[in-house]
Coordinates of C-alpha atoms in Angstrom, one line a residue:
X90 CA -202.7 -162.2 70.4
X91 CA -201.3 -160.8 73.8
X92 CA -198.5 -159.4 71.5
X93 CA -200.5 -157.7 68.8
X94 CA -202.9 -155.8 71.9
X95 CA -199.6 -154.3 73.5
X96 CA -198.8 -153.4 69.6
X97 CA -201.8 -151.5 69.7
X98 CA -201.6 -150.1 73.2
X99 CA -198.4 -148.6 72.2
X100 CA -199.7 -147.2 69.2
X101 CA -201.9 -145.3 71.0
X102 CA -200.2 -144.2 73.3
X103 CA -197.7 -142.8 70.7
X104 CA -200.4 -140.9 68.8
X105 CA -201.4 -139.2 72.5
X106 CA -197.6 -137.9 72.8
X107 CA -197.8 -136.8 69.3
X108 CA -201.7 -135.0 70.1
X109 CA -200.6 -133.4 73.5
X110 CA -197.3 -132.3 72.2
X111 CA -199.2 -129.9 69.0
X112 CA -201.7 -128.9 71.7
X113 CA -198.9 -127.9 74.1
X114 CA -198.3 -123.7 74.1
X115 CA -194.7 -121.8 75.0
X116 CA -195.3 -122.3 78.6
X117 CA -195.6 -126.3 78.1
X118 CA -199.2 -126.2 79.6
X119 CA -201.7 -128.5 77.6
X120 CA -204.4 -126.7 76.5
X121 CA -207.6 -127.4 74.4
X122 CA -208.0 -125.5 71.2
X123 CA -211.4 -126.3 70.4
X124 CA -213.4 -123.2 69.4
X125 CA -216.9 -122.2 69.4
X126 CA -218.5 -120.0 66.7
X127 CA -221.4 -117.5 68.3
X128 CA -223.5 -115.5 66.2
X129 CA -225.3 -112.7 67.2
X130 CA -228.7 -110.7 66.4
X131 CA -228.5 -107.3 65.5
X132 CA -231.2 -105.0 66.9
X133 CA -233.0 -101.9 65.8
X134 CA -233.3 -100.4 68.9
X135 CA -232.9 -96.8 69.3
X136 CA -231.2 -96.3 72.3
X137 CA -228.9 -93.9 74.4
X138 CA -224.9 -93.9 74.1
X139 CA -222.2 -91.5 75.1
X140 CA -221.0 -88.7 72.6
X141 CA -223.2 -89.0 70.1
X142 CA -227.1 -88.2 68.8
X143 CA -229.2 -85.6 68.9
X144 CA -228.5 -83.1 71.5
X145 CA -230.3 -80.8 73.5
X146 CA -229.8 -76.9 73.8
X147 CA -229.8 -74.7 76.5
X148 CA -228.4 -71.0 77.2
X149 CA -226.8 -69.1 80.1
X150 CA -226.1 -65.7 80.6
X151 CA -223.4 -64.1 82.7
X152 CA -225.6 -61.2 83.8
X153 CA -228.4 -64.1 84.9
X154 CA -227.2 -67.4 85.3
X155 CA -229.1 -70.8 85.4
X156 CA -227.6 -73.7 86.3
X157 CA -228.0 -76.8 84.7
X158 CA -230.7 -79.5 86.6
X159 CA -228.7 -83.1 87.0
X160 CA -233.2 -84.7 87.0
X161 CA -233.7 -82.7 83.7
X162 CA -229.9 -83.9 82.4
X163 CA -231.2 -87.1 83.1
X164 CA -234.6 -87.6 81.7
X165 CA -232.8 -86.2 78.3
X166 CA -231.8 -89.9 78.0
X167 CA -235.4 -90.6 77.9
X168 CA -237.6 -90.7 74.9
X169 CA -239.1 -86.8 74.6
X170 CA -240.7 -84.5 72.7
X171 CA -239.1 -82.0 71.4
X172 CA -240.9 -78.3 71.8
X173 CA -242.0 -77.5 67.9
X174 CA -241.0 -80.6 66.7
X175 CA -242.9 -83.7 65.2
X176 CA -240.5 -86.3 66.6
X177 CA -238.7 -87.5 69.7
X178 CA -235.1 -87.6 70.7
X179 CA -232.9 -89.3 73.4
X180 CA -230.0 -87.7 74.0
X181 CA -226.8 -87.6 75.4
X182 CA -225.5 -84.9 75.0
X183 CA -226.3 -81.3 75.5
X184 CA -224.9 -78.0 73.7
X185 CA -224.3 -75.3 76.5
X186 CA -224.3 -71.8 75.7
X187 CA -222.3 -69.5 78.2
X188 CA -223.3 -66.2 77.1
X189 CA -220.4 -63.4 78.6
X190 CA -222.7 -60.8 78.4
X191 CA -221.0 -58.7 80.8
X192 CA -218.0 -59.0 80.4
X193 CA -216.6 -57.8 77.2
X194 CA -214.0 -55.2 78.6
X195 CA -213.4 -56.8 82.0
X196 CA -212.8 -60.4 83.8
X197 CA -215.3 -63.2 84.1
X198 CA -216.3 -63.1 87.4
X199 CA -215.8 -65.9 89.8
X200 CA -219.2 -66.7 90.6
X201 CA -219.6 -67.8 87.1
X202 CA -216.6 -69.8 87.1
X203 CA -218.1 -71.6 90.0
X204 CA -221.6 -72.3 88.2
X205 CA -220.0 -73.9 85.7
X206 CA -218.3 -76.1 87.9
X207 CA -221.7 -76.6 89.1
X208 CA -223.1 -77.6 85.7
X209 CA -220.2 -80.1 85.3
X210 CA -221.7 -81.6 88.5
X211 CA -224.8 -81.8 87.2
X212 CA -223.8 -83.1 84.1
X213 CA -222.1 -86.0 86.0
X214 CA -224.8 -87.1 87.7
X215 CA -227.3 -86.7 84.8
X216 CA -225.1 -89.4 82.8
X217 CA -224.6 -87.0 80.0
X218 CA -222.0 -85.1 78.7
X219 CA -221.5 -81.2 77.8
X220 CA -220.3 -78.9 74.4
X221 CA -219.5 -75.6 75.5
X222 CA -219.4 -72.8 73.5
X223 CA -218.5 -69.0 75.4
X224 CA -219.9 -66.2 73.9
X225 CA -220.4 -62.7 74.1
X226 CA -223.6 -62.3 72.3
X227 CA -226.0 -64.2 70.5
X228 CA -228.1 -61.4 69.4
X229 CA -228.5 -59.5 65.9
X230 CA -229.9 -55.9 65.5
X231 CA -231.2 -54.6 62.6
X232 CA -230.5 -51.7 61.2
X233 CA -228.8 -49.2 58.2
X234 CA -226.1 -51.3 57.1
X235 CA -225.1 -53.6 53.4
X236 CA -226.7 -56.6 55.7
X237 CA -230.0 -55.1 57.0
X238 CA -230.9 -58.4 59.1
X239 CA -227.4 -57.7 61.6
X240 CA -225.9 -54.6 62.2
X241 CA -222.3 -53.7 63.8
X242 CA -221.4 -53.5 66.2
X243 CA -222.1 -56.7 67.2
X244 CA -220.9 -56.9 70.5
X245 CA -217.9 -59.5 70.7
X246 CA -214.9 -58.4 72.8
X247 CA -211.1 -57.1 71.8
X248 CA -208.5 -59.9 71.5
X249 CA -206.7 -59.3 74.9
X250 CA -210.0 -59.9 76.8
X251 CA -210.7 -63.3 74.8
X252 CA -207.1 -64.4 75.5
X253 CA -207.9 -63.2 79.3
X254 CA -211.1 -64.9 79.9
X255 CA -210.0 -68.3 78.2
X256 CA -207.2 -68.4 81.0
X257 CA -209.9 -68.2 83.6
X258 CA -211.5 -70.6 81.8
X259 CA -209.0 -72.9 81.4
X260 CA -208.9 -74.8 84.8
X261 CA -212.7 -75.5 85.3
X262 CA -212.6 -76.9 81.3
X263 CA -209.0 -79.3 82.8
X264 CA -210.6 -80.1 86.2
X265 CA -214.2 -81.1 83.7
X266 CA -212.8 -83.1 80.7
X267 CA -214.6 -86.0 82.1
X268 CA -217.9 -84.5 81.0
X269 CA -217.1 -82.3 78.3
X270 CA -217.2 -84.2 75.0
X271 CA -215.8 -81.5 72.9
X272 CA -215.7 -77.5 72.8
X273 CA -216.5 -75.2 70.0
X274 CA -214.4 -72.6 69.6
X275 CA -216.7 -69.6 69.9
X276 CA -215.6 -66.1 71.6
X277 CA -215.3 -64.6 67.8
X278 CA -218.1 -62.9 66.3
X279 CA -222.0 -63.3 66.9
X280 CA -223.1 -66.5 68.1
X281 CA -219.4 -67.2 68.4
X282 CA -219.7 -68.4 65.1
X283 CA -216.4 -66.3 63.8
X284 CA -218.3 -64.3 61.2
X285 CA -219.8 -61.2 62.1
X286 CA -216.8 -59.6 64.6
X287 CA -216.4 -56.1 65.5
X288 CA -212.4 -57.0 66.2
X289 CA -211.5 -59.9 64.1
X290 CA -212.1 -59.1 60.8
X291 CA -215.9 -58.8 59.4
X292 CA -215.9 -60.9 56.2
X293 CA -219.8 -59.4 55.6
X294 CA -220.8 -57.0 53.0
X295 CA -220.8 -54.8 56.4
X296 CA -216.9 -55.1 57.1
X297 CA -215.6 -52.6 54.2
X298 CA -212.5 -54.9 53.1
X299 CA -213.6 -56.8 50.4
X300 CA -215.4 -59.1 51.8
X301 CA -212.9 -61.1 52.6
X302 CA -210.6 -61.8 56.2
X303 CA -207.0 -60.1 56.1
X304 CA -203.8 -61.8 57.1
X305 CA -203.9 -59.5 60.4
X306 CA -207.2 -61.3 60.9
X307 CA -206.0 -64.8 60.6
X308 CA -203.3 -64.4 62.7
X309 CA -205.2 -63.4 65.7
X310 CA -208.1 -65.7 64.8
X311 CA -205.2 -68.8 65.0
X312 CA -203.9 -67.1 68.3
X313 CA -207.4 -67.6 70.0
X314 CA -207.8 -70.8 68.7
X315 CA -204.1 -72.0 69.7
X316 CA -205.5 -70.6 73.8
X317 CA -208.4 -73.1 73.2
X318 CA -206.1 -75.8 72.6
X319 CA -204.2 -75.3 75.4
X320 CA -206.7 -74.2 77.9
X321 CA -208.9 -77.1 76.6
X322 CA -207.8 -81.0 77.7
X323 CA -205.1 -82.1 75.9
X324 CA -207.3 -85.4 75.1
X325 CA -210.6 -83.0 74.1
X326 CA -211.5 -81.9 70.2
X327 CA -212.1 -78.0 69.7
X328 CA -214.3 -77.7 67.1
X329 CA -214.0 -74.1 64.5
X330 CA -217.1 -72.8 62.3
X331 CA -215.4 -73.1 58.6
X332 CA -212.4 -75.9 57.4
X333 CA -210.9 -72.7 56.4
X334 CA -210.1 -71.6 60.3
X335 CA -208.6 -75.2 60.4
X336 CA -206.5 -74.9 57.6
X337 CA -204.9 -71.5 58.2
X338 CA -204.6 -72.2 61.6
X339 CA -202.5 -75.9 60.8
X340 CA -200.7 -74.8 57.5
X341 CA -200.7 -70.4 58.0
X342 CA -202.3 -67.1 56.3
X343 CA -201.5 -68.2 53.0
X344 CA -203.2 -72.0 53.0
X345 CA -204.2 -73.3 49.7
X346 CA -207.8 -74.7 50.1
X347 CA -206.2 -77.8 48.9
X348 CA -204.3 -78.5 51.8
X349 CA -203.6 -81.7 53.4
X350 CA -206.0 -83.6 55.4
X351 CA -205.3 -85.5 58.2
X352 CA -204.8 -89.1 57.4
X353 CA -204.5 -92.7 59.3
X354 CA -200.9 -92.2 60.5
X355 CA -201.8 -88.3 62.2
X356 CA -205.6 -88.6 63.4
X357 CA -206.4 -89.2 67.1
X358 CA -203.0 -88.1 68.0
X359 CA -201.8 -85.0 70.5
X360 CA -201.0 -83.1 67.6
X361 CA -203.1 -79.3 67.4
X362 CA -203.6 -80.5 63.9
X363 CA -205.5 -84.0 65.0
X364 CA -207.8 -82.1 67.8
X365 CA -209.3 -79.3 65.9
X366 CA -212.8 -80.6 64.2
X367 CA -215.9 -78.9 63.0
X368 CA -219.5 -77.3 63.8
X369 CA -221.4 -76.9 60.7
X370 CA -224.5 -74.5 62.1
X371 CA -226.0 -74.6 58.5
X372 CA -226.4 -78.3 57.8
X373 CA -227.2 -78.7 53.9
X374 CA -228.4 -75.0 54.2
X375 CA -227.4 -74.6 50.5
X376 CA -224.9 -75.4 47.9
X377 CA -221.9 -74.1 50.2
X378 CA -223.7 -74.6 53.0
X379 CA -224.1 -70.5 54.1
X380 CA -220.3 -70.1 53.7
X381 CA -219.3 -73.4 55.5
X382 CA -217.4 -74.0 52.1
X383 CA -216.5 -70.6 51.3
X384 CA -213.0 -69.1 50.8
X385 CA -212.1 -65.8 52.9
X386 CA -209.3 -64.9 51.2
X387 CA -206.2 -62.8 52.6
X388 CA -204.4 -60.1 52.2
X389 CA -203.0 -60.8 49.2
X390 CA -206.2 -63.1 47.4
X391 CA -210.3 -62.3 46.8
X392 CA -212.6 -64.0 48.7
X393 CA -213.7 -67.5 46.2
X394 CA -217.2 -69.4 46.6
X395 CA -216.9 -71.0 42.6
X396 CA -218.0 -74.5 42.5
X397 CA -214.4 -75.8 42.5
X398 CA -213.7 -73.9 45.8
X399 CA -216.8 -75.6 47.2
X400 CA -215.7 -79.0 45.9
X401 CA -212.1 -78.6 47.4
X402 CA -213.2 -77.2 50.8
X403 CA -215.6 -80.4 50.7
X404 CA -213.2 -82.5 50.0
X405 CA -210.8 -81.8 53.1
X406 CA -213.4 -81.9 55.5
X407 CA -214.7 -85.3 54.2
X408 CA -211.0 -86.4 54.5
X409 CA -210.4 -84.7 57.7
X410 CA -213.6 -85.3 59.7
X411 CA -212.9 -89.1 60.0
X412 CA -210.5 -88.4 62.7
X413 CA -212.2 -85.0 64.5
X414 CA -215.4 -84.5 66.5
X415 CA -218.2 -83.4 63.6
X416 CA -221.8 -81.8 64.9
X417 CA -223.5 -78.8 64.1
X418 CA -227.3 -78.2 63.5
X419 CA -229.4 -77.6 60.2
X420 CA -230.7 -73.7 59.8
X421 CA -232.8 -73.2 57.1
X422 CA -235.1 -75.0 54.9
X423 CA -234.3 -72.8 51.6
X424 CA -232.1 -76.1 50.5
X425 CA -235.2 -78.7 50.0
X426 CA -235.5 -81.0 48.5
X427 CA -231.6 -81.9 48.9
X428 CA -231.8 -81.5 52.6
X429 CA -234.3 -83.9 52.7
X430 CA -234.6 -88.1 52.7
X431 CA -233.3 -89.7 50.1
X432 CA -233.8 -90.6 47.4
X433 CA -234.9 -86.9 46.6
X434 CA -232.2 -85.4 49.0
X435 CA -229.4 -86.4 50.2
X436 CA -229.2 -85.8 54.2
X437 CA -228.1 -89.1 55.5
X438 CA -225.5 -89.3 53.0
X439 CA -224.3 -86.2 53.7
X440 CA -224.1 -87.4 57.5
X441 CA -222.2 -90.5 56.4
X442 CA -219.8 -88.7 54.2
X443 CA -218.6 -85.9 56.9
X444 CA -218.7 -88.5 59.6
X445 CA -221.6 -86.5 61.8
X446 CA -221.5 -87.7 65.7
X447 CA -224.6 -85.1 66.6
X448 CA -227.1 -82.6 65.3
X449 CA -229.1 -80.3 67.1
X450 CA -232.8 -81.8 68.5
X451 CA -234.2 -78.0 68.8
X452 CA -233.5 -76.1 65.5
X453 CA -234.1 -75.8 62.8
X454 CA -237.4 -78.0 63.0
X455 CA -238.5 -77.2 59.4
X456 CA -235.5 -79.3 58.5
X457 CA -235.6 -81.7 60.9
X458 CA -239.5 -82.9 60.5
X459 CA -238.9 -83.0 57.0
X460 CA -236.7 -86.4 58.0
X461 CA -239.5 -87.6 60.3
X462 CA -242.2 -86.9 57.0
X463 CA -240.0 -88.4 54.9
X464 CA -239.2 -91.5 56.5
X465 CA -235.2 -91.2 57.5
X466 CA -235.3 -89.7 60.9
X467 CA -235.4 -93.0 62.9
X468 CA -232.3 -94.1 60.8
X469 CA -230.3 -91.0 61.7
X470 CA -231.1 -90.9 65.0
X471 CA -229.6 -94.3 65.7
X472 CA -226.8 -93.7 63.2
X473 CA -225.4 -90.3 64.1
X474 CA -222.1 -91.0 65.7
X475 CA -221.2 -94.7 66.0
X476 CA -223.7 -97.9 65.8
X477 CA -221.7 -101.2 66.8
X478 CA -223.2 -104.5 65.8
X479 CA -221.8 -107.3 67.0
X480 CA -221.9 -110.2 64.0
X481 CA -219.9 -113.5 65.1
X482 CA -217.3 -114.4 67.4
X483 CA -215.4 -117.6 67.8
X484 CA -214.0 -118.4 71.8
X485 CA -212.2 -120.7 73.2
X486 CA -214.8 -123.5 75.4
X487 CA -211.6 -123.8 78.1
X488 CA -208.1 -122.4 79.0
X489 CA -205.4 -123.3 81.1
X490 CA -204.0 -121.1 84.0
X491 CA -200.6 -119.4 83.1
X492 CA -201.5 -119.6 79.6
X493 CA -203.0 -117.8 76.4
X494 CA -206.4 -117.8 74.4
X495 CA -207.2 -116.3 70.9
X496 CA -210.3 -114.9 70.5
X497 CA -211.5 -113.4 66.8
X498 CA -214.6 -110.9 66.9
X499 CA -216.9 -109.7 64.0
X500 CA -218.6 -106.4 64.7
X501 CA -219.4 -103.5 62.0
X502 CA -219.8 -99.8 62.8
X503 CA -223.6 -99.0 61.3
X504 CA -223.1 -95.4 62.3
X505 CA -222.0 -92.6 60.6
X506 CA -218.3 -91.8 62.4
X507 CA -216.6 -93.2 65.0
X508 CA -216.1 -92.5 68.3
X509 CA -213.6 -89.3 68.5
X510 CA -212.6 -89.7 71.9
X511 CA -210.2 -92.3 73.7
X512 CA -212.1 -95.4 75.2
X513 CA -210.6 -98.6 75.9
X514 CA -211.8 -102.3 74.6
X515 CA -212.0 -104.5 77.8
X516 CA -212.6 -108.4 77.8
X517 CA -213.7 -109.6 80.8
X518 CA -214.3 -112.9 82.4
X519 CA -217.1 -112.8 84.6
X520 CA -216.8 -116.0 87.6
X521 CA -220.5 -117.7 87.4
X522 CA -219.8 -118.7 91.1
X523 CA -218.6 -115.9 92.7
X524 CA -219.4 -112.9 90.1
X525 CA -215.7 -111.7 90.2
X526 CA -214.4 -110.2 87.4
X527 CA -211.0 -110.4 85.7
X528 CA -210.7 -107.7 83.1
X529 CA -207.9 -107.5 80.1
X530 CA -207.9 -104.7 77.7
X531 CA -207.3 -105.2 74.1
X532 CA -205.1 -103.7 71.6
X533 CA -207.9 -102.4 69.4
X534 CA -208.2 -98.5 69.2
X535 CA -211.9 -98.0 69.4
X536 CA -211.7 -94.4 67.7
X537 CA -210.3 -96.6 64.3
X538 CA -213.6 -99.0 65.0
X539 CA -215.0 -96.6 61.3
X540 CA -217.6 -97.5 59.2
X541 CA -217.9 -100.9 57.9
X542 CA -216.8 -104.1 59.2
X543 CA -213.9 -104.7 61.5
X544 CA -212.1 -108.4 62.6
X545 CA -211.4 -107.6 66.4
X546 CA -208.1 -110.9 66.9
X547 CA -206.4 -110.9 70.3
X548 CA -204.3 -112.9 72.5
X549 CA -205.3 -112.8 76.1
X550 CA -203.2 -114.2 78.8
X551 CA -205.0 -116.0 81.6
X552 CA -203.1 -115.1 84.9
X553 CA -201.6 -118.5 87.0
X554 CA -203.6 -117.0 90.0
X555 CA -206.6 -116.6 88.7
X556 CA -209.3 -119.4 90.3
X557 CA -210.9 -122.4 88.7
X558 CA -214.0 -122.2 87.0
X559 CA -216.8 -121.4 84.6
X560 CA -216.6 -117.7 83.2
X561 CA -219.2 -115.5 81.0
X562 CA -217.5 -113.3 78.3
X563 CA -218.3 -109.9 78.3
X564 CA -216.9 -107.4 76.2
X565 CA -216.6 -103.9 77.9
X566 CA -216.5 -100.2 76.6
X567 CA -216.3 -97.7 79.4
X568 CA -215.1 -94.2 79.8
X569 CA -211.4 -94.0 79.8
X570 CA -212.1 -91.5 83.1
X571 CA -212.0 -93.1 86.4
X572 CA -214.8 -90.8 87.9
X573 CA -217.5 -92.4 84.5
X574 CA -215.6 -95.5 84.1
X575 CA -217.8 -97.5 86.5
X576 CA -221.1 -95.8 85.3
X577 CA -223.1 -97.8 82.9
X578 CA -224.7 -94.4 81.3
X579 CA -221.1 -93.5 80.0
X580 CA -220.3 -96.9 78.6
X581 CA -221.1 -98.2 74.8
X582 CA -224.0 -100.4 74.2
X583 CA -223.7 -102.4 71.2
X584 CA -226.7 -102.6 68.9
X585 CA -227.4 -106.6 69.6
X586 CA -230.5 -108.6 71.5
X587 CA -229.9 -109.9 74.4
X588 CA -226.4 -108.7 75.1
X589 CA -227.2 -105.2 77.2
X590 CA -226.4 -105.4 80.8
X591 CA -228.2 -101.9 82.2
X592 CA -226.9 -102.5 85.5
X593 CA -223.3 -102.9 84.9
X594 CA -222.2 -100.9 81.3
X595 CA -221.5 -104.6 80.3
X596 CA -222.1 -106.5 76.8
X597 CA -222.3 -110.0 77.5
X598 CA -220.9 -112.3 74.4
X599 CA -223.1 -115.0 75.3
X600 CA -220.7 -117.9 75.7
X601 CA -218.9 -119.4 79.1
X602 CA -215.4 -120.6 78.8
X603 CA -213.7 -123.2 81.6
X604 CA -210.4 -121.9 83.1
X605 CA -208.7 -124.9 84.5

């Protein structure tokens, strides 16, 4: 009897060799590999988040300059009432007109450069983020011309004095990437909208060459636009008018319309090619979208607008605008019913199919209250831009010091793009005790978090030093600038209950794990 219990006990104690050796990790450290599956609610909260929405306008003028307010910046991220509009907006963002009114033959004087320094700071502090777009004029004069609504001359500047002032320009947009979430290209035409242009080519009926842009015209167009990129971060989008600008800027004068789209192995690289996106100003304004989809010819070809130039042109950007910053704002109401809610239009399709981050709050409100009438508005205000919804995540309940844990998380992007600027996934492990943090980031590449579902699956290894203890999971999205990176207004909410931590810019993932 005494024999067959020591038979027993030796058993056992084999089968615990055999248990702690397939638990046992490189280091040799046992560790338990039990997991626990957590599920998460999604919400339909509208809320605030960086880089995306509905933004706000405002306008400066070089002649008479007003400064940004950092309280006014800030209750934008507040639930208000747009003036002539049926609805209400948080924002984030905010479009900035700098109007060079006075300086179309000379240099930008430094007093301006030093407002907009001062705008920055006001942006900073407001917890929102600025587009830019330098102009020299945003008005149109009637008169005795092809047009009859605008007139020449329109009142841009000569090339040497764009390639001038974005040189001044360039050091106050490098010392302010922080808070500049993209920049339009602008300086070209009125409205900076490179279309009606006393020196670059006037593709109107008013311009006397066909109708069309020349080869002379694309070449300095490109030269403008390759300043921008330079004066512009090297990590921010500049965003042109048409796909056209893109296309013969990336590929030259003589760019089929067909031409390649970036793809998954060139987008959200430091290529000129991956950082030049789009403003469409005339949001499902009609077929083409007022010459959004338009050819402009050269030289040597007609300007096109058939339907198979449209389809082409529409095509690209759909491909393209995955990896790019996308925006714009709607400008007339001629296109209803397709610029309205489905299922008669077709306006948060159209969102989803270019990849829209933002849309203008202010203009054009005949467009816009149609989506608040018809029922969408509340969708595409929380799905402009990104939407992350946490769905599952399975964690480890305990770790060992000096070792590894695998942890697989379920989210979806709801929204419409992804982000288009750098930010960095972080885990942290929050001490319950002490509150001290240990934070790892992960391999993920939030800009590729795009539409649909994504399986998040990393390793994480737990430092030897780091102390005993219970820890809360939190998953982390913060600017990838130092100055915003501690700032909860600049760091990604997901779209869950009870996983919002206002104070900190954290997401908690609602499970402690033990580090031994």
């Amino acid at each position: 009897m005494k024999r067959r219990y020591n038979n027993f006990r030796l058993r056992a104690y084999f089968a615990a060799l055999l248990l702690t050796a397939a638990c046992k990790d490189s280091d040799s450290k046992l560790v338990r590999v039990e997991k626990l599956n957590v599920a998460y609610t999604e919400s339909t909260a509208d809320f605030p988040n960086p880089e995306r929405g509905f933004y706000r306008y405002s306008e400066t003028y070089a002649s008479n300059f007003a400064a940004l307010n950092a309280d006014e910046l800030k209750g934008y991220r507040t639930l208000q009432t747009v003036s002539g509009a049926g609805y209400q907006v948080l924002s984030t963002l905010v479009f900035r007109y700098y109007i060079l009114d006075n300086v179309t033959a000379g240099p930008i004087q430094a007093s301006f450069l030093a407002n907009i320094e001062k705008d920055m700071v006001a942006a900073r502090s407001g917890g929102v983020k600025i587009i830019p777009r330098f102009v020299y004029t945003v008005e149109q004069k009637s008169g005795d011309c092809p047009e009859g609504f605008i007139c020449p001359p329109y009142g841009d500047a000569a090339k040497a004095v764009v390639l001038n002032h974005i040189s001044q320009l360039k050091p106050v947009l490098q010392a302010n990437a922080d808070v500049i979430a993209c920049v339009q290209l602008g300086f070209i035409g009125t409205w900076g909208e490179q279309y009606y242009s006393d020196f670059f080519g006037d593709a109107s009926t008013n311009g006397g060459q066909g109708n069309k842009l020349l080869d002379r015209n694309w070449l300095d167009r490109a030269e403008v636009l390759r300043a921008m990129l330079d004066a512009v971060p090297a990590d921010r989008t500049v965003q042109v008018r048409y796909p056209q600008i893109k296309q013969r800027y990336v590929y030259g004068v003589n760019a089929p319309i067909s031409s390649a789209p970036l793809t998954d192995a060139d987008g959200f690289t430091a290529t000129d090619n991956a950082r030049i996106g789009f403003h469409n100003d005339c949001f499902l304004a009609s077929t083409n979208d007022l010459g959004t989809y338009e050819d402009y010819g050269n030289s040597a070809s007609p300007r096109a607008s058939s339907g198979s130039v449209i389809n082409a042109l529409r095509s690209y950007m759909e491909n393209d605008s995955k990896y790019v910053a996308v925006g714009g704002e709607t400008c007339s109401d001629d296109y209803s019913p397709a610029n309205d809610c489905e299922p008669a239009g077709k306006a948060q399709a159209e969102f989803a199919a270019m990849h829209y981050s933002y849309i203008n709050a202010h203009y054009n409100n005949n467009v816009n209250n149609d989506w608040e009438s018809g029922g969408c508005m509340d969708n595409i205000k929380k799905n402009l831009g990104y939407r992350f919804v946490l769905l599952n995540g399975s964690f480890p309940d305990n770790v060992v010091r000096g070792t590894s844990m695998s942890i697989v998380i379920n989210l979806k992007n709801a929204g419409y793009a992804s982000p288009f600027n750098k930010r960095v996934a972080k885990l942290l492990l929050r001490n319950k005790q002490t509150n001290e943090v240990q934070s790892f980031d992960l391999a993920t590449d939030v800009r590729k978090w795009f539409s649909g579902n994504h399986k998040i699956e990393e390793n994480i290894k737990i430092p030897e030093s780091m102390a005993v203890g219970d820890y809360e999971l939190l998953l982390n999205l913060p600017d990838v600038y130092e100055s915003l990176a501690g700032k909860s207004e600049y760091s990604i909410r997901l779209a869950n209950e009870e996983v919002w931590e206002e104070t900190t810019g954290y997401n908690r993932l609602n499970h402690t794990i033990k580090v031994n």
